[in-house]
CSV table of C-alpha atoms in Angstrom, one decimal:
chain,number,residue,atom,x,y,z
A,1,MET,CA,62.2,72.1,91.7
A,2,LYS,CA,61.7,75.8,92.3
A,3,ARG,CA,63.0,77.3,95.6
A,4,THR,CA,62.3,80.8,96.9
A,5,PHE,CA,64.9,83.4,97.9
A,6,SER,CA,63.7,83.3,101.5
A,7,ALA,CA,64.0,79.5,101.7
A,8,LEU,CA,67.6,79.5,100.3
A,9,LEU,CA,68.7,82.2,102.7
A,10,LEU,CA,67.1,80.3,105.6
A,11,ALA,CA,69.1,77.3,104.6
A,12,VAL,CA,72.3,79.4,104.6
A,13,CYS,CA,71.5,80.6,108.1
A,14,LEU,CA,70.8,77.1,109.4
A,15,LEU,CA,73.9,75.8,107.7
A,16,LEU,CA,76.1,78.4,109.4
A,17,ALA,CA,74.1,78.6,112.6
A,18,LEU,CA,75.7,80.3,115.5
A,19,PRO,CA,74.2,81.1,118.9
A,20,ALA,CA,74.6,84.8,119.4
A,21,GLN,CA,75.2,84.4,123.1
A,22,ALA,CA,78.1,82.0,122.5
A,23,ALA,CA,79.7,84.3,120.0
A,24,GLN,CA,79.5,87.3,122.3
A,25,ALA,CA,81.0,85.3,125.1
A,26,ALA,CA,83.8,84.0,122.9
A,27,GLY,CA,85.1,87.2,121.3
A,28,PHE,CA,88.4,86.3,119.7
A,29,ALA,CA,88.9,83.5,122.3
A,30,ARG,CA,87.8,80.0,121.8
A,31,GLY,CA,84.7,79.5,123.8
A,32,ARG,CA,84.2,75.8,123.4
A,33,THR,CA,86.2,72.6,122.8
A,34,TYR,CA,85.8,70.4,119.7
A,35,ALA,CA,84.9,66.8,120.7
A,36,GLY,CA,84.2,65.1,117.4
A,37,GLU,CA,81.1,67.0,116.5
A,38,PHE,CA,81.7,66.5,112.7
A,39,SER,CA,81.4,63.0,111.5
A,40,ASP,CA,83.4,63.6,108.3
A,41,LEU,CA,86.3,65.2,110.1
A,42,THR,CA,89.4,63.2,111.4
A,43,PRO,CA,92.8,64.4,112.5
A,44,ASP,CA,94.1,63.3,109.1
A,45,SER,CA,91.5,65.5,107.2
A,46,PRO,CA,92.7,68.6,105.3
A,47,PHE,CA,92.2,71.8,107.4
A,48,TYR,CA,91.5,69.8,110.5
A,49,ASP,CA,93.1,72.4,112.8
A,50,ASN,CA,91.2,75.2,111.1
A,51,VAL,CA,87.8,73.5,111.1
A,52,THR,CA,88.1,72.6,114.8
A,53,ALA,CA,89.2,76.2,115.5
A,54,LEU,CA,86.2,77.5,113.6
A,55,TYR,CA,83.9,75.4,115.8
A,56,GLU,CA,85.7,76.4,119.0
A,57,TYR,CA,85.5,80.1,118.1
A,58,GLY,CA,81.7,79.4,117.8
A,59,LEU,CA,81.6,80.4,114.2
A,60,SER,CA,80.1,77.2,112.8
A,61,ASN,CA,78.1,74.3,114.0
A,62,GLY,CA,78.4,72.4,110.8
A,63,LYS,CA,75.6,71.0,108.7
A,64,ASP,CA,72.3,69.6,109.8
A,65,ASP,CA,73.5,66.0,109.1
A,66,GLY,CA,76.3,66.2,111.5
A,67,THR,CA,79.1,66.7,108.9
A,68,PHE,CA,81.1,69.8,108.1
A,69,GLY,CA,81.4,69.2,104.4
A,70,LEU,CA,85.0,70.1,103.8
A,71,GLY,CA,84.8,69.9,100.0
A,72,ASP,CA,81.4,71.5,99.6
A,73,PRO,CA,81.2,74.8,97.7
A,74,VAL,CA,80.4,78.0,99.6
A,75,THR,CA,77.9,80.6,98.2
A,76,LEU,CA,78.7,84.2,98.2
A,77,GLY,CA,76.0,84.8,100.8
A,78,GLN,CA,77.6,82.2,103.2
A,79,ALA,CA,81.0,83.9,102.8
A,80,VAL,CA,79.4,87.3,103.6
A,81,ILE,CA,77.7,85.8,106.7
A,82,PHE,CA,81.1,84.5,108.0
A,83,ALA,CA,82.8,87.8,107.3
A,84,GLY,CA,80.0,89.7,109.1
A,85,ARG,CA,80.3,87.5,112.1
A,86,VAL,CA,84.1,88.0,112.3
A,87,ARG,CA,83.6,91.7,112.0
A,88,GLY,CA,80.9,91.7,114.7
A,89,LEU,CA,83.3,89.8,117.1
A,90,TYR,CA,86.0,92.4,116.5
A,91,ARG,CA,83.9,95.5,116.6
A,92,ALA,CA,81.2,94.6,119.2
A,93,GLY,CA,82.2,91.3,120.8
A,94,ASP,CA,79.1,89.9,119.2
A,95,ALA,CA,79.1,87.7,116.1
A,96,GLU,CA,75.5,88.5,115.5
A,97,ALA,CA,75.8,92.3,115.6
A,98,ALA,CA,74.8,92.3,112.0
A,99,LEU,CA,71.3,91.2,112.8
A,100,ALA,CA,70.5,94.7,113.9
A,101,TYR,CA,70.4,95.4,110.1
A,102,ARG,CA,67.8,92.7,109.4
A,103,ARG,CA,64.3,93.8,108.3
A,104,GLU,CA,61.2,91.6,108.6
A,105,THR,CA,61.2,90.7,104.9
A,106,THR,CA,65.0,90.7,104.6
A,107,PRO,CA,66.7,87.3,104.3
A,108,GLY,CA,69.6,86.8,106.8
A,109,ALA,CA,72.6,87.2,104.4
A,110,LEU,CA,71.4,90.7,103.4
A,111,ALA,CA,71.7,91.8,107.1
A,112,TYR,CA,75.4,90.8,107.2
A,113,LEU,CA,75.9,92.4,103.8
A,114,ARG,CA,74.4,95.7,105.0
A,115,TYR,CA,76.4,95.5,108.2
A,116,LEU,CA,79.7,95.1,106.3
A,117,GLN,CA,78.7,97.9,104.0
A,118,ALA,CA,77.8,100.2,106.9
A,119,GLU,CA,81.2,99.4,108.5
A,120,GLY,CA,83.0,100.2,105.3
A,121,ALA,CA,84.2,96.7,104.9
A,122,LEU,CA,82.4,96.2,101.6
A,123,GLU,CA,81.3,98.7,98.9
A,124,ALA,CA,77.7,99.6,98.5
A,125,ASP,CA,77.6,98.2,95.0
A,126,PHE,CA,79.5,95.0,95.8
A,127,VAL,CA,76.4,92.9,95.0
A,128,GLY,CA,74.5,93.9,91.9
A,129,GLY,CA,71.4,91.9,92.7
A,130,TYR,CA,70.3,89.7,95.6
A,131,MET,CA,70.4,86.6,93.4
A,132,GLU,CA,74.2,86.8,93.3
A,133,LEU,CA,74.3,85.7,96.9
A,134,TYR,CA,73.1,82.3,95.9
A,135,GLU,CA,75.9,81.7,93.4
A,136,PRO,CA,79.1,79.8,94.4
A,137,ALA,CA,81.7,82.2,95.6
A,138,THR,CA,85.0,82.3,93.7
A,139,ARG,CA,88.2,82.4,95.6
A,140,ALA,CA,88.8,85.9,94.3
A,141,GLN,CA,85.4,87.1,95.6
A,142,VAL,CA,86.1,85.6,99.0
A,143,ALA,CA,89.5,87.4,99.1
A,144,HIS,CA,87.6,90.7,98.6
A,145,VAL,CA,85.0,89.9,101.1
A,146,LEU,CA,87.7,89.2,103.7
A,147,ALA,CA,90.0,92.0,102.8
A,148,ARG,CA,88.7,94.7,105.1
A,149,VAL,CA,86.9,92.7,107.7
A,150,LEU,CA,89.8,93.3,110.2
A,151,PRO,CA,91.9,96.5,110.3
A,152,GLU,CA,95.7,96.3,109.8
A,153,GLU,CA,96.4,96.6,113.5
A,154,ALA,CA,94.4,93.4,114.1
A,155,LEU,CA,95.7,91.6,111.0
A,156,PRO,CA,99.1,93.1,110.0
A,157,PRO,CA,101.1,92.0,107.0
A,158,VAL,CA,103.9,89.6,108.1
A,159,HIS,CA,105.3,88.5,104.7
A,160,GLY,CA,105.2,91.7,102.8
A,161,GLU,CA,108.7,91.6,101.2
A,162,LEU,CA,108.6,87.9,100.5
A,163,VAL,CA,105.3,88.1,98.7
A,164,THR,CA,106.3,91.3,96.8
A,165,VAL,CA,109.5,89.7,95.5
A,166,ALA,CA,107.9,86.4,94.7
A,167,TYR,CA,105.0,87.9,92.9
A,168,SER,CA,107.1,90.4,90.9
A,169,SER,CA,109.3,87.5,89.7
A,170,ARG,CA,106.3,86.1,87.9
A,171,ARG,CA,107.4,82.6,89.1
A,172,PHE,CA,105.0,82.6,92.1
A,173,ILE,CA,101.3,83.4,92.3
A,174,SER,CA,101.5,83.5,88.5
A,175,ASP,CA,97.8,82.9,87.9
A,176,VAL,CA,97.1,86.4,89.5
A,177,SER,CA,97.7,89.5,87.5
A,178,GLU,CA,96.6,93.1,87.6
A,179,TYR,CA,93.7,92.1,85.4
A,180,THR,CA,92.5,89.5,87.9
A,181,PRO,CA,89.4,90.7,89.9
A,182,TYR,CA,90.4,91.8,93.4
A,183,TYR,CA,94.1,91.0,92.8
A,184,GLN,CA,95.3,93.3,95.5
A,185,ASP,CA,93.0,91.7,98.0
A,186,ILE,CA,94.4,88.3,96.9
A,187,LEU,CA,98.0,89.4,97.4
A,188,ASP,CA,97.0,90.7,100.9
A,189,LEU,CA,96.0,87.3,102.0
A,190,TYR,CA,99.5,86.1,101.2
A,191,ARG,CA,101.1,89.1,102.9
A,192,LYS,CA,99.0,88.5,106.1
A,193,GLY,CA,99.6,84.8,106.4
A,194,VAL,CA,96.0,83.9,105.5
A,195,SER,CA,96.9,82.0,102.3
A,196,THR,CA,99.9,80.3,100.7
A,197,GLY,CA,98.0,79.2,97.5
A,198,SER,CA,97.2,75.7,96.4
A,199,ASP,CA,100.6,74.4,95.1
A,200,ALA,CA,104.4,74.8,95.4
A,201,SER,CA,104.3,78.0,93.2
A,202,GLY,CA,101.5,79.6,95.3
A,203,SER,CA,98.8,79.4,92.6
A,204,PHE,CA,95.6,81.0,94.0
A,205,LEU,CA,93.1,79.7,91.5
A,206,PRO,CA,91.1,83.0,91.7
A,207,GLY,CA,88.2,81.9,89.4
A,208,GLU,CA,87.6,78.6,91.1
A,209,PRO,CA,84.8,78.0,93.7
A,210,ILE,CA,86.0,78.0,97.2
A,211,THR,CA,85.3,75.1,99.5
A,212,ARG,CA,84.1,75.2,103.1
A,213,GLY,CA,87.4,73.7,104.2
A,214,ALA,CA,89.5,76.4,102.5
A,215,LEU,CA,87.2,79.2,103.8
A,216,ALA,CA,87.5,77.8,107.3
A,217,ALA,CA,91.3,78.0,106.9
A,218,MET,CA,91.3,81.6,105.8
A,219,LEU,CA,88.9,82.7,108.6
A,220,THR,CA,90.7,81.0,111.4
A,221,ARG,CA,94.1,82.3,110.3
A,222,MET,CA,92.6,85.8,110.5
A,223,LEU,CA,91.5,85.2,114.1
A,224,ASP,CA,94.5,83.2,115.4
A,225,PRO,CA,98.1,84.3,114.7
A,226,ALA,CA,99.3,80.8,115.6
A,227,LEU,CA,97.4,79.4,112.6
A,228,ARG,CA,98.8,81.9,110.0
A,229,VAL,CA,101.0,80.4,107.4
A,230,ARG,CA,104.3,81.4,105.7
A,231,PRO,CA,104.9,80.5,102.0
A,232,GLN,CA,107.7,77.9,101.8
A,233,TRP,CA,109.1,79.3,98.6
A,234,ASP,CA,112.8,79.2,97.6
A,235,LEU,CA,113.5,82.7,96.5
A,236,SER,CA,117.3,82.6,96.9
A,237,HIS,CA,117.8,82.5,93.1
A,238,LEU,CA,115.9,85.7,92.8
A,239,TYR,CA,118.5,87.4,95.0
A,240,SER,CA,121.5,86.6,92.9
A,241,ALA,CA,124.0,89.5,92.7
A,242,ALA,CA,125.8,87.9,89.8
A,243,GLY,CA,126.5,90.5,87.1
A,244,ALA,CA,126.4,93.4,89.5
A,245,THR,CA,129.0,96.1,88.8
A,246,LEU,CA,130.6,98.7,91.0
A,247,PRO,CA,128.9,101.6,89.1
A,248,ASP,CA,125.5,100.0,90.0
A,249,LEU,CA,126.2,100.7,93.7
A,250,VAL,CA,126.7,104.4,93.3
A,251,GLU,CA,123.9,107.0,93.6
A,252,PRO,CA,124.6,108.9,90.4
A,253,GLY,CA,125.6,112.6,90.7
A,254,GLU,CA,125.7,115.4,88.2
A,255,PHE,CA,128.8,116.5,86.4
A,256,VAL,CA,129.9,120.0,87.4
A,257,PRO,CA,132.6,121.3,85.0
A,258,SER,CA,133.9,123.8,87.5
A,259,PRO,CA,133.1,122.8,91.0
A,260,SER,CA,133.3,125.5,93.6
A,261,THR,CA,132.0,123.7,96.7
A,262,GLN,CA,132.6,120.3,98.3
A,263,GLU,CA,129.0,119.3,97.4
A,264,GLU,CA,129.6,120.0,93.7
A,265,LEU,CA,132.9,118.1,93.8
A,266,GLU,CA,131.2,115.1,95.4
A,267,SER,CA,128.4,115.2,92.9
A,268,ALA,CA,130.9,115.2,90.0
A,269,LEU,CA,132.9,112.3,91.6
A,270,ARG,CA,129.7,110.2,92.0
A,271,TYR,CA,128.9,111.0,88.4
A,272,MET,CA,132.3,109.6,87.4
A,273,LEU,CA,131.9,106.4,89.5
A,274,ALA,CA,128.4,105.8,88.2
A,275,GLN,CA,129.7,106.1,84.7
A,276,GLY,CA,132.4,103.5,85.4
A,277,SER,CA,135.2,105.9,84.7
A,278,ASP,CA,138.4,106.6,86.6
A,279,GLN,CA,139.0,110.2,85.3
A,280,LEU,CA,137.4,113.6,85.6
A,281,VAL,CA,138.3,116.7,83.6
A,282,PHE,CA,137.5,120.0,85.2
A,283,HIS,CA,137.6,123.5,83.8
A,284,LEU,CA,139.6,125.4,86.5
A,285,PRO,CA,141.5,128.3,85.1
A,286,GLY,CA,144.5,129.5,87.1
A,287,LEU,CA,144.6,126.6,89.5
A,288,SER,CA,147.6,126.9,91.8
A,289,GLU,CA,149.7,124.0,93.0
A,290,GLU,CA,148.4,124.5,96.5
A,291,LYS,CA,144.8,124.5,95.2
A,292,SER,CA,145.5,121.4,93.2
A,293,ARG,CA,146.7,119.5,96.2
A,294,GLN,CA,143.6,120.7,98.1
A,295,LEU,CA,141.5,119.4,95.2
A,296,MET,CA,143.2,116.0,95.4
A,297,ASP,CA,142.8,115.8,99.2
A,298,GLN,CA,139.1,116.6,98.9
A,299,SER,CA,138.7,114.1,96.1
A,300,LEU,CA,140.4,111.3,98.2
A,301,ALA,CA,138.1,112.1,101.1
A,302,VAL,CA,135.1,111.5,98.9
A,303,MET,CA,136.7,108.2,97.7
A,304,LYS,CA,137.1,107.2,101.3
A,305,ASP,CA,133.4,107.5,101.7
A,306,HIS,CA,133.1,105.2,98.7
A,307,CYS,CA,135.9,102.9,99.7
A,308,GLU,CA,134.0,99.9,98.3
A,309,GLN,CA,135.0,101.3,94.9
A,310,GLY,CA,138.7,100.4,95.4
A,311,TYR,CA,140.2,103.8,94.6
A,312,ASN,CA,142.6,105.3,97.2
A,313,GLN,CA,145.1,107.2,95.0
A,314,VAL,CA,144.7,110.2,92.7
A,315,HIS,CA,147.0,111.8,90.2
A,316,CYS,CA,146.5,115.4,89.0
A,317,THR,CA,147.6,116.9,85.7
A,318,TRP,CA,146.7,120.2,84.1
A,319,SER,CA,147.0,121.8,80.7
A,320,ARG,CA,146.0,125.4,80.3
A,321,GLU,CA,142.6,125.7,81.9
A,322,LEU,CA,141.8,122.0,82.1
A,323,VAL,CA,142.6,119.8,85.2
A,324,THR,CA,142.5,116.0,85.0
A,325,LEU,CA,142.1,113.8,88.0
A,326,SER,CA,143.0,110.2,87.5
A,327,PHE,CA,142.1,107.6,90.2
A,328,SER,CA,143.7,104.2,90.9
A,329,ALA,CA,144.6,101.9,93.8
A,330,ALA,CA,147.9,102.3,95.5
A,331,GLY,CA,150.1,99.3,94.6
A,332,ALA,CA,147.8,98.2,91.8
A,333,GLY,CA,148.8,100.5,89.0
A,334,ARG,CA,147.5,99.4,85.7
A,335,ARG,CA,145.8,96.4,87.3
A,336,THR,CA,143.4,98.6,89.3
A,337,GLN,CA,140.4,97.9,87.1
A,338,GLU,CA,141.2,94.2,87.1
A,339,TYR,CA,141.3,94.2,90.9
A,340,ARG,CA,138.1,96.2,91.1
A,341,ALA,CA,136.3,93.8,88.8
A,342,ALA,CA,137.6,90.8,90.9
A,343,SER,CA,136.3,92.5,94.1
A,344,ILE,CA,132.7,92.9,92.9
A,345,GLU,CA,132.7,89.4,91.4
A,346,ALA,CA,133.9,87.9,94.7
A,347,ALA,CA,131.5,89.9,96.8
A,348,ALA,CA,128.6,88.8,94.6
A,349,ALA,CA,129.7,85.2,95.0
A,350,VAL,CA,129.7,85.6,98.8
A,351,HIS,CA,126.3,87.3,98.7
A,352,ASP,CA,124.8,84.5,96.6
A,353,ARG,CA,126.3,81.7,98.7
A,354,LEU,CA,125.0,83.1,102.0
A,355,TRP,CA,121.5,83.2,100.5
A,356,GLU,CA,121.8,79.7,99.1
A,357,GLU,CA,123.0,78.4,102.4
A,358,GLY,CA,120.1,80.0,104.2
A,359,ALA,CA,122.3,82.3,106.3
A,360,LEU,CA,120.4,85.2,104.7
A,361,ARG,CA,116.6,84.9,104.6
A,362,LEU,CA,113.7,87.1,103.5
A,363,ASP,CA,112.3,87.3,107.0
A,364,MET,CA,115.4,88.9,108.3
A,365,THR,CA,115.7,92.6,109.2
A,366,GLU,CA,118.5,94.7,107.7
A,367,LYS,CA,120.2,94.6,111.0
A,368,GLU,CA,120.2,90.8,111.1
A,369,LYS,CA,121.5,90.7,107.5
A,370,ALA,CA,124.3,93.2,108.4
A,371,LEU,CA,125.3,90.9,111.3
A,372,VAL,CA,125.6,88.0,108.9
A,373,TYR,CA,128.0,89.9,106.8
A,374,TYR,CA,129.9,91.2,109.9
A,375,ASP,CA,130.4,87.6,110.9
A,376,TRP,CA,131.6,86.6,107.5
A,377,ILE,CA,134.1,89.4,107.3
A,378,CYS,CA,135.5,88.6,110.7
A,379,ASP,CA,135.6,84.8,109.9
A,380,ASN,CA,137.3,85.3,106.6
A,381,CYS,CA,140.0,87.9,107.1
A,382,ALA,CA,143.1,88.6,109.2
A,383,TYR,CA,144.6,92.0,109.9
A,384,ASP,CA,147.7,92.7,107.8
A,385,TYR,CA,150.2,94.1,110.4
A,386,HIS,CA,152.9,94.4,107.7
A,387,ALA,CA,150.9,96.5,105.3
A,388,LYS,CA,152.5,99.7,103.9
A,389,ASP,CA,151.0,102.7,102.3
A,390,ASP,CA,151.1,101.1,98.9
A,391,SER,CA,149.8,97.7,100.0
A,392,LEU,CA,146.7,96.1,98.4
A,393,SER,CA,145.4,95.5,101.9
A,394,HIS,CA,143.9,99.0,101.7
A,395,ILE,CA,141.3,97.9,99.1
A,396,PRO,CA,138.5,95.3,99.2
A,397,TYR,CA,140.3,93.1,96.7
A,398,SER,CA,142.9,92.0,99.3
A,399,LEU,CA,140.2,90.8,101.7
A,400,PHE,CA,138.4,88.7,99.1
A,401,ALA,CA,141.5,87.4,97.3
A,402,LYS,CA,144.1,87.2,100.0
A,403,LYS,CA,142.1,87.1,103.2
A,404,THR,CA,144.1,90.0,104.6
A,405,ALA,CA,143.3,93.7,105.0
A,406,VAL,CA,143.7,96.8,107.1
A,407,CYS,CA,140.8,99.1,108.2
A,408,ASP,CA,140.0,100.6,104.8
A,409,GLY,CA,140.1,97.2,103.2
A,410,TYR,CA,137.9,95.8,105.9
A,411,THR,CA,135.5,98.7,105.6
A,412,GLY,CA,135.4,98.7,101.8
A,413,ALA,CA,134.7,95.0,101.6
A,414,TYR,CA,132.0,95.2,104.3
A,415,ASN,CA,130.3,98.2,102.6
A,416,LEU,CA,130.5,96.4,99.3
A,417,LEU,CA,128.5,93.5,100.7
A,418,LEU,CA,126.0,95.8,102.4
A,419,LYS,CA,125.4,97.7,99.2
A,420,LEU,CA,124.8,94.5,97.2
A,421,GLU,CA,122.1,93.8,99.8
A,422,GLY,CA,120.6,97.3,99.1
A,423,ILE,CA,121.6,98.7,102.5
A,424,GLN,CA,122.6,102.3,102.6
A,425,CYS,CA,126.1,102.8,104.0
A,426,SER,CA,129.0,105.2,104.1
A,427,THR,CA,132.2,105.7,106.3
A,428,ILE,CA,133.6,107.7,109.1
A,429,ILE,CA,137.3,108.6,109.4
A,430,GLN,CA,139.0,109.4,112.7
A,431,GLY,CA,142.7,109.9,112.4
A,432,ASP,CA,144.1,107.0,110.6
A,433,HIS,CA,141.1,104.7,111.2
A,434,ILE,CA,138.0,104.2,109.2
A,435,TRP,CA,134.7,102.3,109.9
A,436,SER,CA,131.2,101.9,108.4
A,437,VAL,CA,128.0,103.8,109.0
A,438,ALA,CA,124.9,102.0,107.9
A,439,ILE,CA,121.2,102.8,107.9
A,440,LEU,CA,119.6,99.6,109.2
A,441,ASP,CA,115.8,99.4,109.3
A,442,GLY,CA,115.7,103.2,109.3
A,443,THR,CA,118.2,103.7,112.2
A,444,GLU,CA,121.8,104.8,111.9
A,445,TYR,CA,124.4,102.5,113.3
A,446,HIS,CA,128.2,102.5,113.3
A,447,ILE,CA,130.0,99.2,112.6
A,448,ASP,CA,133.7,98.5,112.9
A,449,THR,CA,134.6,95.2,111.3
A,450,THR,CA,138.3,95.8,111.8
A,451,TRP,CA,138.0,96.0,115.6
A,452,GLY,CA,135.4,93.2,115.5
A,453,ASP,CA,138.2,91.0,114.1
A,454,SER,CA,140.8,92.1,116.6
A,455,GLY,CA,140.5,89.2,119.0
A,456,SER,CA,140.7,85.4,118.8
A,457,GLU,CA,137.0,85.4,118.4
A,458,THR,CA,134.6,87.9,116.8
A,459,ILE,CA,133.9,90.9,119.1
A,460,TYR,CA,130.3,92.1,118.8
A,461,ASP,CA,130.8,95.3,120.9
A,462,TYR,CA,131.7,97.0,117.6
A,463,PHE,CA,128.6,95.9,115.7
A,464,ALA,CA,125.6,98.3,115.6
A,465,MET,CA,126.9,100.9,117.9
A,466,THR,CA,124.8,104.1,118.2
A,467,PRO,CA,126.7,107.2,116.9
A,468,GLN,CA,127.2,108.3,120.5
A,469,GLN,CA,128.6,105.0,121.6
A,470,SER,CA,130.8,104.8,118.6
A,471,MET,CA,132.4,108.2,119.0
A,472,LYS,CA,133.0,107.6,122.7
A,473,ILE,CA,134.5,104.2,122.1
A,474,HIS,CA,136.7,105.3,119.2
A,475,ALA,CA,137.9,108.4,121.1
A,476,GLU,CA,138.8,106.4,124.2
A,477,LYS,CA,140.6,103.7,122.2
A,478,SER,CA,142.6,106.3,120.1
A,479,ILE,CA,144.0,107.7,123.4
A,480,LEU,CA,145.3,104.3,124.5
């Protein structure tokens, strides 16, 4: 049986009928209460909460036969109408704002299409011909139709990191690639809590027709933050630090054969650490004994800033114009590299265990993650009051292997854990004390794990201090 374009669009409009007055009154608030209007919908039905919300927002009255039709396919025109109504509510408080774009001979769906195009929510060439509006909409097409209906301030991404990591692993949302039409719009639905996919691995099924129930879910999640969803994916295995090395944790520097400034020396030392070496050979003709001591002191100061590397001792030799600096750990001697390797292996095991146990999660801020590691350090170490200058308690190995340390061992172990998490950190030295400086969520904080572990219970006064608080507290305590 032949049907005209006008008749089809009229059916679409009746199917998704919405009184303009009710939409205008509702805005983003629910203007009515669902009371069993859809005969095919029960509390056990898929998308029950979403379909009832769609009704209560005034966005759908269901089908003429009194059903909603959860499993029925949606045409592209119907998806456009829904999107136009949501845009109208946001921009004008009127779900039927799009009807201002309707012409006498123009079917209803085209008014919503023109409205979305005028608003910049859809491209001018999105539909190649009017007949495309009659075709069943694919899930990928719907993702594109919805992508720019609401601006980011109204629909912000809430699972950005989780989705990025999951997708890049290729173990989740694996049926979407850069060759999938509208793949960025699809991923945005996940990031904004509008979709979690159709199975445990988050498959989106981009080429499949979308059903009325699934579209109702996406639309109402856009409108109501309480309905947004979080993917329940176990990504802990993607965060394993197994196999990490200490050179991995150093921002590489450039080797300067004859450093003349502190910056050049620091760059050369970072080059050495990133290469996994414990020696540097400089060309420094005529270096005096006094200058060589100064060079060693400056080098050790740099190593203090990288105390997670486990070097706290330097030996200097020179032959003619060449000066060799050899680094080790006091008290470790030839076993320095063995202890360094054991430290990174133990830190990676702690990192992985905290992720596996759920103490660390993707939805945490860097500050929250840093607090988890602060707690772990304080719970798993005791201050070594008997440590001497050549004690292993000055390096991270002692904290992980012996559960004892002094301030540079505490700080080195803590910074090692933070760097495994990708958190930028360094140190501050005041007198004979050292503590951590970390950039957490873009803000600088001072963290003193040694003092945090100085009572019978963990002391949180020394976690996430501002630089001003830290310097005041450390200055006052050093006087006592």
